[in-house]
XYZ file of C-alpha atoms in Angstrom:
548
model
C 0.000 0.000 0.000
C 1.765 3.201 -0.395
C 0.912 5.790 2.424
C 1.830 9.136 2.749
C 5.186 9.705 4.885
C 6.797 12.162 7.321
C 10.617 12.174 7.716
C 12.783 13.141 10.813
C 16.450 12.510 12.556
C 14.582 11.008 15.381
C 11.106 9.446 15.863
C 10.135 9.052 19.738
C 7.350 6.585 20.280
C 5.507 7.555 23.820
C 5.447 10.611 25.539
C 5.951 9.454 29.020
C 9.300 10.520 31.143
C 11.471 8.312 28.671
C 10.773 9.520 25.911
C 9.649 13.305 26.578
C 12.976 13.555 28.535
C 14.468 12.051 25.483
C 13.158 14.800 23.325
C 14.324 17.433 25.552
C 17.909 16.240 25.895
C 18.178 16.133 21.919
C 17.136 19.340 21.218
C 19.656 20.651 23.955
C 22.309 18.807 22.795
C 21.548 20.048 19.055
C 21.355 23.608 20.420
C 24.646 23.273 22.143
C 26.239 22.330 18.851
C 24.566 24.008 16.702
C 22.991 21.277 14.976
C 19.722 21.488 13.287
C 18.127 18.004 14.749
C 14.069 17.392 14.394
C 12.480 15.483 16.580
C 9.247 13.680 16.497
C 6.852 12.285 19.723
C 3.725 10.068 18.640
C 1.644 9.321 21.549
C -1.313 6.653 21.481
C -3.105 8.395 24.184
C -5.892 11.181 23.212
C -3.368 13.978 24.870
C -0.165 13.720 26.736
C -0.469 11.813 30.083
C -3.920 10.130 29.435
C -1.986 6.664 29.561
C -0.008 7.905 32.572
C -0.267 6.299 35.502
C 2.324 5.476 38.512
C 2.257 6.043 42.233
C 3.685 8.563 42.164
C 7.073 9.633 44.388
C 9.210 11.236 42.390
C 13.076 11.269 42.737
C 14.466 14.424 40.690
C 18.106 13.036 40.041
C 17.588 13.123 36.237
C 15.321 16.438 35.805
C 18.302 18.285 38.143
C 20.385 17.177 35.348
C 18.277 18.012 32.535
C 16.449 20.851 33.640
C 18.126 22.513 36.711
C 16.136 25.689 36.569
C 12.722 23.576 36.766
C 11.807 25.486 39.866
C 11.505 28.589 38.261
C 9.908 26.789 35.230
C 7.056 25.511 36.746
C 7.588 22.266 37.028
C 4.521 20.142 39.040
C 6.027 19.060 42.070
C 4.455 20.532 44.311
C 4.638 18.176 47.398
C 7.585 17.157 49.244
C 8.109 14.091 51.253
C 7.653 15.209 54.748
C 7.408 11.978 56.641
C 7.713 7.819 56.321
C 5.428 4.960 57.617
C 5.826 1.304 56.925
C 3.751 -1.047 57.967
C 3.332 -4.992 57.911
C -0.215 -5.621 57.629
C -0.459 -8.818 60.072
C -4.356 -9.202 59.713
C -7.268 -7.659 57.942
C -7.061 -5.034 61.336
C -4.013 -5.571 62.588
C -0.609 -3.894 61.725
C 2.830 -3.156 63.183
C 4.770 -0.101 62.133
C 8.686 -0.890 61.053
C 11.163 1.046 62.611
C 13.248 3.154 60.164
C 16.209 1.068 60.600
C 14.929 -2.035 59.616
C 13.829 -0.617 56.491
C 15.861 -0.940 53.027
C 18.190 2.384 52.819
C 16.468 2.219 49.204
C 12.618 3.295 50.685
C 13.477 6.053 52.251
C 12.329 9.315 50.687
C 13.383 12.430 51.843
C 14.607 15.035 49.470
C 11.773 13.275 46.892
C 7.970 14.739 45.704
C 4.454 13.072 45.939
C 3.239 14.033 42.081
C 1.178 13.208 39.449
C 3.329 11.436 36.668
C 0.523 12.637 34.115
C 0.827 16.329 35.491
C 4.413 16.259 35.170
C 5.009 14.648 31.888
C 2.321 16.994 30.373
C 4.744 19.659 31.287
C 7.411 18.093 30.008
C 5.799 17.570 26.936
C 5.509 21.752 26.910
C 9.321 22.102 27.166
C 9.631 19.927 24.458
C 7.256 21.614 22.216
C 9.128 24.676 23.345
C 12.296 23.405 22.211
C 10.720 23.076 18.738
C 9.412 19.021 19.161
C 6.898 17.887 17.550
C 4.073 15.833 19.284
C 1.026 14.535 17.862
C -0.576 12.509 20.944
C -3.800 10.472 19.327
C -1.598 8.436 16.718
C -1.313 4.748 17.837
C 2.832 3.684 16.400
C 0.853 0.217 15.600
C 3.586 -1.024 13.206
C 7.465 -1.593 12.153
C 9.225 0.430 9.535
C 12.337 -1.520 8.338
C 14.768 0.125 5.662
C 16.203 -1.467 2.880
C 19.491 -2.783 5.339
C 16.843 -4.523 7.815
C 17.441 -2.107 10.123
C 14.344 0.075 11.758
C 13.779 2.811 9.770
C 10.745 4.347 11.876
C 7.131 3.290 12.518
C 3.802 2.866 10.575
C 0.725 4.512 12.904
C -2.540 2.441 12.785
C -5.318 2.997 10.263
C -8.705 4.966 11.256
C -11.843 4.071 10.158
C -11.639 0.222 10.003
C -14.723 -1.872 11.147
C -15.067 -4.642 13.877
C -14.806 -6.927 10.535
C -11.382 -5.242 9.203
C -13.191 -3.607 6.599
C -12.666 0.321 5.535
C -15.986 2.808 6.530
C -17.134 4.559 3.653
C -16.467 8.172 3.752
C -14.238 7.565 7.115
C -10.966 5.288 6.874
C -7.661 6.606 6.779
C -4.859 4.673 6.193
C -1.642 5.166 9.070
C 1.059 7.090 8.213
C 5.108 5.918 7.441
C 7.075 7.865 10.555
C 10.790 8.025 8.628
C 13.642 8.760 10.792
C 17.517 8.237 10.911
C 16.787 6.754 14.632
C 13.820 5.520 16.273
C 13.146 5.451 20.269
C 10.683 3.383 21.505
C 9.363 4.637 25.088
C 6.058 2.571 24.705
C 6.354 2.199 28.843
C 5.792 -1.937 30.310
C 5.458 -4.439 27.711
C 5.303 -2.090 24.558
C 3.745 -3.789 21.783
C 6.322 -2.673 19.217
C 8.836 -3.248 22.252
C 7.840 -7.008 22.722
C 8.281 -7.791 18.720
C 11.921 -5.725 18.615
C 12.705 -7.987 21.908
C 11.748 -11.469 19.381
C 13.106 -10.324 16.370
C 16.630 -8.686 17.756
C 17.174 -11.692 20.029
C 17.726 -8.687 22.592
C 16.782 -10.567 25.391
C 18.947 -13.891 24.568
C 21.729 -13.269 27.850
C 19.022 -11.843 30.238
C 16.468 -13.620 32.658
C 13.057 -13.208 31.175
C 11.656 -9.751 32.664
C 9.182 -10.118 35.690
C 6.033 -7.920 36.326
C 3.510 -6.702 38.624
C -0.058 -5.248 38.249
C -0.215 -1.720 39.721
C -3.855 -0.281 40.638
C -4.073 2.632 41.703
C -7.070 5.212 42.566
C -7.295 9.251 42.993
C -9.548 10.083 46.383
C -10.516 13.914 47.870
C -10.380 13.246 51.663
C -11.779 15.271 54.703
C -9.301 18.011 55.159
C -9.127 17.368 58.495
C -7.758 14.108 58.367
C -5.114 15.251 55.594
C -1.532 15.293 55.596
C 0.353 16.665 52.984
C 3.783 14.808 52.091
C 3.243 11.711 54.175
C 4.204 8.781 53.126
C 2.509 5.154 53.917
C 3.861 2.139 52.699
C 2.887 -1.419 53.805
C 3.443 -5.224 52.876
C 1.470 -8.129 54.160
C -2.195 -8.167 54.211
C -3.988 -8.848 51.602
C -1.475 -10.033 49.984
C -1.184 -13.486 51.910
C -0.632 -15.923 48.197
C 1.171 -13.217 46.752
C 4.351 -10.687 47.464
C 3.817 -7.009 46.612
C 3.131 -3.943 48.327
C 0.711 -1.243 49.255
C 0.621 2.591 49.075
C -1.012 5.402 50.446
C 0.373 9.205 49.325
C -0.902 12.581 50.445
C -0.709 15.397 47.649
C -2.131 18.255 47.728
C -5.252 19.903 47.355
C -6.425 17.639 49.798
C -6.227 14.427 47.830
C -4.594 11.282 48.494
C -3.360 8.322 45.712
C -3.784 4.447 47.002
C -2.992 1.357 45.628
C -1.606 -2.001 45.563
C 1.401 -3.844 43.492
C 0.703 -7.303 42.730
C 3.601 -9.633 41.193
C 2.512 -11.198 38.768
C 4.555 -14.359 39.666
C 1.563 -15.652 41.918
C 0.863 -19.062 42.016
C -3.183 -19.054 42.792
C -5.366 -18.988 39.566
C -8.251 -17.707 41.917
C -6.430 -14.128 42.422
C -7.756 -11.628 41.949
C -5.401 -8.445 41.925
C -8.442 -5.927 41.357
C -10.094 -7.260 44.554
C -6.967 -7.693 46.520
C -6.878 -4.085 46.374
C -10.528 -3.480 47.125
C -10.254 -5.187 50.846
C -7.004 -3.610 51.091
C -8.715 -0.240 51.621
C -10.683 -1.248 54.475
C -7.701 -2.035 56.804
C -7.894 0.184 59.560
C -4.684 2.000 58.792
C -5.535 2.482 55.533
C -9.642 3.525 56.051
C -9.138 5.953 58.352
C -8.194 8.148 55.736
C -10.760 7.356 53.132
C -14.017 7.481 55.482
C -16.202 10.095 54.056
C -14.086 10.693 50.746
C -15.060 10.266 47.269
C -13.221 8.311 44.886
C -12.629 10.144 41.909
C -10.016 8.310 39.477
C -9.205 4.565 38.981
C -6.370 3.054 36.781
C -4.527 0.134 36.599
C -0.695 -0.323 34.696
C 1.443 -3.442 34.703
C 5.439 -2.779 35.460
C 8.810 -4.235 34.691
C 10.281 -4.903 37.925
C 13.368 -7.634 36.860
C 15.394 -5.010 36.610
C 19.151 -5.142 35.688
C 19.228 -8.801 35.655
C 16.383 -8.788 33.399
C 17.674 -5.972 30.655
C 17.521 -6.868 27.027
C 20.087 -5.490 24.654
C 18.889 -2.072 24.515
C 20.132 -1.162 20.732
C 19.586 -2.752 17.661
C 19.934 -1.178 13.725
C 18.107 2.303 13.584
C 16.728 2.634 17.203
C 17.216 1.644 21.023
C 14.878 0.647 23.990
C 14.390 3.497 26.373
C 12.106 3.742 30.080
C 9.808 0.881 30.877
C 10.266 -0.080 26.856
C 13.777 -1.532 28.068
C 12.879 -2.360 32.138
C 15.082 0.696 33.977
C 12.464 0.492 37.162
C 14.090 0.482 40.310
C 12.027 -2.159 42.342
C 13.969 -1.788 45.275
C 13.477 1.924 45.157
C 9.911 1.631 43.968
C 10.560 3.899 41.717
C 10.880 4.067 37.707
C 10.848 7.761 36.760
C 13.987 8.907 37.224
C 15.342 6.080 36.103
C 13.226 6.001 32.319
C 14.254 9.806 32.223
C 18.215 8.713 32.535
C 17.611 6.109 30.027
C 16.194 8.593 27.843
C 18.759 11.030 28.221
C 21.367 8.723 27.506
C 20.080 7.687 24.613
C 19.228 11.344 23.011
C 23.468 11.696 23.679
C 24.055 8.762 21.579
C 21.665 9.826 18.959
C 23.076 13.770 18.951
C 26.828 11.933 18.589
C 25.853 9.650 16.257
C 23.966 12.591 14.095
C 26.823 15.220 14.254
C 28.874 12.189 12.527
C 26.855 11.864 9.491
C 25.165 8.438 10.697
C 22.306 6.874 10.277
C 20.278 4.050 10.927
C 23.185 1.576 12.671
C 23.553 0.966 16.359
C 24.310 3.308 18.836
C 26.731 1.518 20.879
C 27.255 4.580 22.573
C 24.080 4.699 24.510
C 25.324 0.907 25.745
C 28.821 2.563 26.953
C 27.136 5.372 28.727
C 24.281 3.465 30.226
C 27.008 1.374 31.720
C 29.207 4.671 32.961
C 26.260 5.989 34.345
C 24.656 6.764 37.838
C 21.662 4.722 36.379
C 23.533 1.986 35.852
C 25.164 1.802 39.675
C 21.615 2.099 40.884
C 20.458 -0.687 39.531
C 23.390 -2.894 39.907
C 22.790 -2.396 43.316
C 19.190 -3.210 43.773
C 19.819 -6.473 41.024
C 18.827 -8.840 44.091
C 16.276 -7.202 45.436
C 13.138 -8.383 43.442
C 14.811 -11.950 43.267
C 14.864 -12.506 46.658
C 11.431 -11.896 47.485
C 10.369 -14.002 44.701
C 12.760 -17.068 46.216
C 12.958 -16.341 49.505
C 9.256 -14.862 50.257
C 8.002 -11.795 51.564
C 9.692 -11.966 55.325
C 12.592 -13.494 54.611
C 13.658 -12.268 51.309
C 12.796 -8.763 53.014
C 15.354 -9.056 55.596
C 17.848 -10.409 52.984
C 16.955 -6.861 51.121
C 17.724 -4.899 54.412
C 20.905 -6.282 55.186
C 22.035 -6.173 52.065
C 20.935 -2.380 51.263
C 21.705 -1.222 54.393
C 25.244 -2.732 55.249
C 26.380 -3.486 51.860
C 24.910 -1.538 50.030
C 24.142 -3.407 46.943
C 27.780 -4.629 46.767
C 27.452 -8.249 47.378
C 29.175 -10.309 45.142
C 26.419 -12.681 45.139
C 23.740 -12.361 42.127
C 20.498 -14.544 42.522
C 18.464 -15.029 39.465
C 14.496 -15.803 39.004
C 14.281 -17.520 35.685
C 10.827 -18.722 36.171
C 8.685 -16.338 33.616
C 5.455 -15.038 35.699
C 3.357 -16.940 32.993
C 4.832 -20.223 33.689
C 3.984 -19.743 37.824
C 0.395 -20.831 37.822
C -0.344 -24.037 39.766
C -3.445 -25.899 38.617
C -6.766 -24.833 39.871
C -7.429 -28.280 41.117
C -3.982 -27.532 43.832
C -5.731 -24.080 44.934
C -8.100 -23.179 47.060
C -10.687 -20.673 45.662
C -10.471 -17.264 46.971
C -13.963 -15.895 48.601
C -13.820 -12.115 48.059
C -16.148 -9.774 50.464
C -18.809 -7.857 48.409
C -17.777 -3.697 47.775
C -19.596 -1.450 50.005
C -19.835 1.120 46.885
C -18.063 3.403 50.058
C -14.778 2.104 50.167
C -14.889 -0.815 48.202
C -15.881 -1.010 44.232
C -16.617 -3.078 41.880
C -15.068 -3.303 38.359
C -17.283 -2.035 35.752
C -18.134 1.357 38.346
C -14.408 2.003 38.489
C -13.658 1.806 35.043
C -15.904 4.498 34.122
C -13.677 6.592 36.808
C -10.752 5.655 34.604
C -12.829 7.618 31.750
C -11.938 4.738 29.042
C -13.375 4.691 25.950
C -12.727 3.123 22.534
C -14.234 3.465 19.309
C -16.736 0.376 19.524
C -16.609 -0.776 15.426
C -13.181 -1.364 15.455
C -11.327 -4.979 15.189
C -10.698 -6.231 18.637
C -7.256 -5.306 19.741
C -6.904 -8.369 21.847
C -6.239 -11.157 19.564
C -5.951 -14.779 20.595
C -3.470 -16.796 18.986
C -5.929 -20.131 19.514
C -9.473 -18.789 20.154
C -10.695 -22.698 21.407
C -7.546 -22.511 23.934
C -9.273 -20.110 26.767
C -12.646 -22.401 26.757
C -10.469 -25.705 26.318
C -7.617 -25.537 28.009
C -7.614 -22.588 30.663
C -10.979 -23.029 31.759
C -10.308 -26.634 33.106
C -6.509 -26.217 34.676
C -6.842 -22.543 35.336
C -10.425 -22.135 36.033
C -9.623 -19.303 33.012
C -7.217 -17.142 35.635
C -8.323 -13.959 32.972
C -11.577 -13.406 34.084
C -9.709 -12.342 37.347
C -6.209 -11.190 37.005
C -7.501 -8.633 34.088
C -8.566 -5.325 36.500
C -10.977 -3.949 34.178
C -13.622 -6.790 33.714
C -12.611 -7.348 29.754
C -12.495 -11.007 29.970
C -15.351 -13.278 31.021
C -16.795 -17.179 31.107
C -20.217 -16.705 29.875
C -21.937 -19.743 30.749
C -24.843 -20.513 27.560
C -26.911 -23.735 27.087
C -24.421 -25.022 24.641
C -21.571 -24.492 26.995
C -19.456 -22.143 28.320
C -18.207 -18.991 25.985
C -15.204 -17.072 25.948
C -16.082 -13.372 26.200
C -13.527 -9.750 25.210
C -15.061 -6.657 26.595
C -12.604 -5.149 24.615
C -14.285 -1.509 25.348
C -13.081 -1.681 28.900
C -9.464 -2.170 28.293
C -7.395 0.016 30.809
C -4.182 -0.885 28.525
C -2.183 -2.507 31.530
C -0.883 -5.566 29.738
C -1.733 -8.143 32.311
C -3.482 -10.423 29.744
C -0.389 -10.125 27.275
C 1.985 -10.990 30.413
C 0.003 -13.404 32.767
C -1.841 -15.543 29.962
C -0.448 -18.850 31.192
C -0.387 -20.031 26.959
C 0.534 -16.679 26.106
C -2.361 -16.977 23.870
C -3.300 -13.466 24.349
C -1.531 -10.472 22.119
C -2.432 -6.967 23.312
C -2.206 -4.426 20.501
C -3.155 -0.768 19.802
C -6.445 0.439 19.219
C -7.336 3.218 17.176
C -5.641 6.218 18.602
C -6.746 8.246 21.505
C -8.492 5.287 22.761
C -8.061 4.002 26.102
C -8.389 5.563 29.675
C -8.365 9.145 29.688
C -6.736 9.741 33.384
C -6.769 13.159 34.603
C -3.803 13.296 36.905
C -2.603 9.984 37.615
């Protein structure tokens, strides 16, 4: 088909921290040396930070670098840290707070911000228009570009206007565009879709352990003023979380609101999970409750993560383009904390490009990203939280814990011992037949929700006559296979109600509410067939978060 095209010296695909920071860097770099460099940011969300979602405390290591003036540029963080709490969560009502010492040197947070990820990347994304960037947020990157050396020569965005049958509207399809560039980023965040097939094709990931995941949800609440604290800080492990590790959060920002939510690995063994309802009885632990009694709920959102970190890199370059943020896996678990670390990684990268520009070069691999990843601050950081993910998932919750605190806190990462988790979380299922169901109490509609009511606080919507985006390799599998070993685990590990058992006279039926999709990625990471491939919609579909 021949499409029209655009052409640039670099195509950025995402405009979260990775790849807006990426953006800035280059055309800083290209002002320094008076290069004329231009830059292109395609986001699949309907505007800048409608996809964004994360806890969020913010480290600013990598915007001091990149922006030191962001003070007087008005740069959204407006909350500082002002005060710790950790908790084990012994009980649905019972908890014990954790002195500071016996809490990783990586969880503290002082000198960090309580933000909004989405607030701050949409300002981001204003530097970077600034700077002369181009950003066109509502244009899905849905395929490949190779040039005529194999390399990646860019990206094809989706067509508009095709039915639920893959056939062209009258009067209302557009075919995508070809994206040219010399170099491509991809910043897609966890699990990219263009990420994952770079990953297969590139054998990037052939001399790492396969990545590992967890399910963040997460919801927005306006609390009694009285009862709010602005910069405290409440972490907690244990309860719910009794057939699963992960953690727990509860952040006051301002204007009287306060973010909560729940991490779930997604290396759990019990088909009968459910994450979204693991976090719906969280909220009613005392500790947690006596914030959110006579608030109102007023955002929901759910992302998965890549938590492996170093251990679990890929290669990060391959012919015409590199991995950048999430795309690649730069989260620091042991920090909990991923957006200073996808900036870096972004920033390192735009260097790379800039050198490998000012040289005449184009399209071949920029081995100089590689070299200053591993020179880097980024680079020490997560060598020294490698083990900190691993033990948890080997050693459990308690005791791989107080492996984590001794080592962060008297050796500070320098062990030389490395543990590994080669396990992939799809393969960690046990049969439903070895589990014992999981009886979750009914929502209060107070406190508690149910799915379908919180996804309409996530403000998702999708064009309904469109081909499904969630394609299944075997469509008998789910019915045939997962329903009898699994009990189908998707009808509960996906937190937005988009898979179901519909049980019919003939039998049970497989069911995609495809229209709820939050665009976490659970399905395309937990499937335990991986017979589930999440791709984009039509752009500017999805959740529409305000300030996630």
């Amino acid at each position: 088909m021949e499409r029209e095209f655009m052409e640039y010296d670099v195509l950025i695909v995402g405009a979260g921290p990775a790849g807006l920071a990426a953006a800035c860097r280059i055309k800083q770099q290209a002002e320094r040396c008076g290069q004329e460099v231009s830059v292109c940011v395609v986001e699949k969300g309907s505007e800048v930070g409608a996809h964004i979602l994360s806890g969020a405390i913010f480290e600013p290591t990598a915007l001091n670098e990149l922006f030191p003036d962001w003070q007087e540029r008005g740069a959204p963080l407006h909350t500082p840290v002002s005060r710790d709490e950790i908790y084990l969560f012994r009980t649905a009502d019972k908890a014990q707070q954790i002195p500071g010492w016996l809490v990783p040197a990586t969880m503290h947070n002082k000198g960090n911000y309580i933000v909004s990820l989405g607030n701050l990347c949409r300002w981001l994304a204003e530097q970077a228009e600034a700077a002369g960037v181009e950003i066109y947020p509502g244009f899905a990157a849905y395929e490949l570009l190779f040039n005529d050396q194999g390399g990646i020569g860019g990206v094809i965005t989706g067509d508009l206007g095709v039915d639920r049958g893959g056939h062209n509207k009258a009067g209302l399809y557009t075919p995508g565009m070809e994206l040219r560039a010399s170099y491509t980023l991809f910043a897609e965040g966890c699990r990219g879709q263009l990420g994952k097939q770079l990953i297969a094709r590139y054998t990037l990931d052939a001399k790492s352990d396969p990545q590992h995941y967890g399910l963040g949800l997460k919801e927005l609440w306006e609390i009694d003023p009285a009862l709010h604290q602005p910069g405290l800080v409440l972490h907690s492990t244990g309860w719910p979380l009794t057939e699963a590790s992960g953690g727990a959060f509860l952040y006051h920002l301002e204007n009287h609101q306060v973010a909560v939510g729940l991490i779930v690995d997604l290396s759990y063994r019990n088909p009968y999970l459910s994450p979204f309802d693991e976090f719906q009885r969280y909220k009613h632990h005392p500790v947690i409750s006596q914030y959110l009694q006579g608030g109102k709920r007023i955002a929901y959102g759910a992302r998965a993560l890549s938590k492996g970190g170093l251990n679990s890199l890929p290669n990060m370059v391959f012919p015409g383009g590199a991995l950048i943020g999430c795309d690649l896996g730069t989260l620091n678990f042991a920090k909990i904390k991923g957006s200073h670390t996808a900036m870096k990684s972004g920033m390192l990268a735009a260097d790379a490009v800039c050198q490998a520009l000012s040289q005449g070069r184009a399209g071949d691999e920029l081995d100089a990203y590689v070299e200053g990843f591993r020179n880097s601050w980024l680079y020490d950081e997560l060598y020294r939280s490698r083990n900190f993910g691993a033990a948890i998932h080997k050693l459990g919750t308690l005791v791989g814990g107080g492996y984590n605190v001794l080592e962060q806190n008297l050796w500070r990462g320098k062990l030389p011992l490395t543990l590994h988790d080669r396990i992939p979380d799809h393969l960690s299922l046990s049969p439903a037949s070895a589990c014992t169901p999981i009886e979750y109490p009914r929502p209060d509609g107070k406190i508690s929700f149910d799915k379908l009511s919180s996804v309409f606080v996530s403000n998702t919507a999708h064009e309904e006559d469109q081909p499904c985006h969630l394609q299944l390799i075997d469509p008998e599998l789910p019915i045939r296979d997962n329903l009898p070993i699994f009990a189908e685990p998707a009808q509960r590990y996906c937190p937005a109600g988009v898979y179901e058992v519909i049980e019919e006279e003939q039998g049970p039926r497989f069911q995609i509410n495809a229209q709820n999709c939050l665009h976490c990625k659970t399905c395309d990471i937990k499937d335990p067939a991986q017979n589930i491939t999440w791709s984009t919609p039509e752009g500017g579909g999805g959740p529409n978060y305000p300030n996630m």
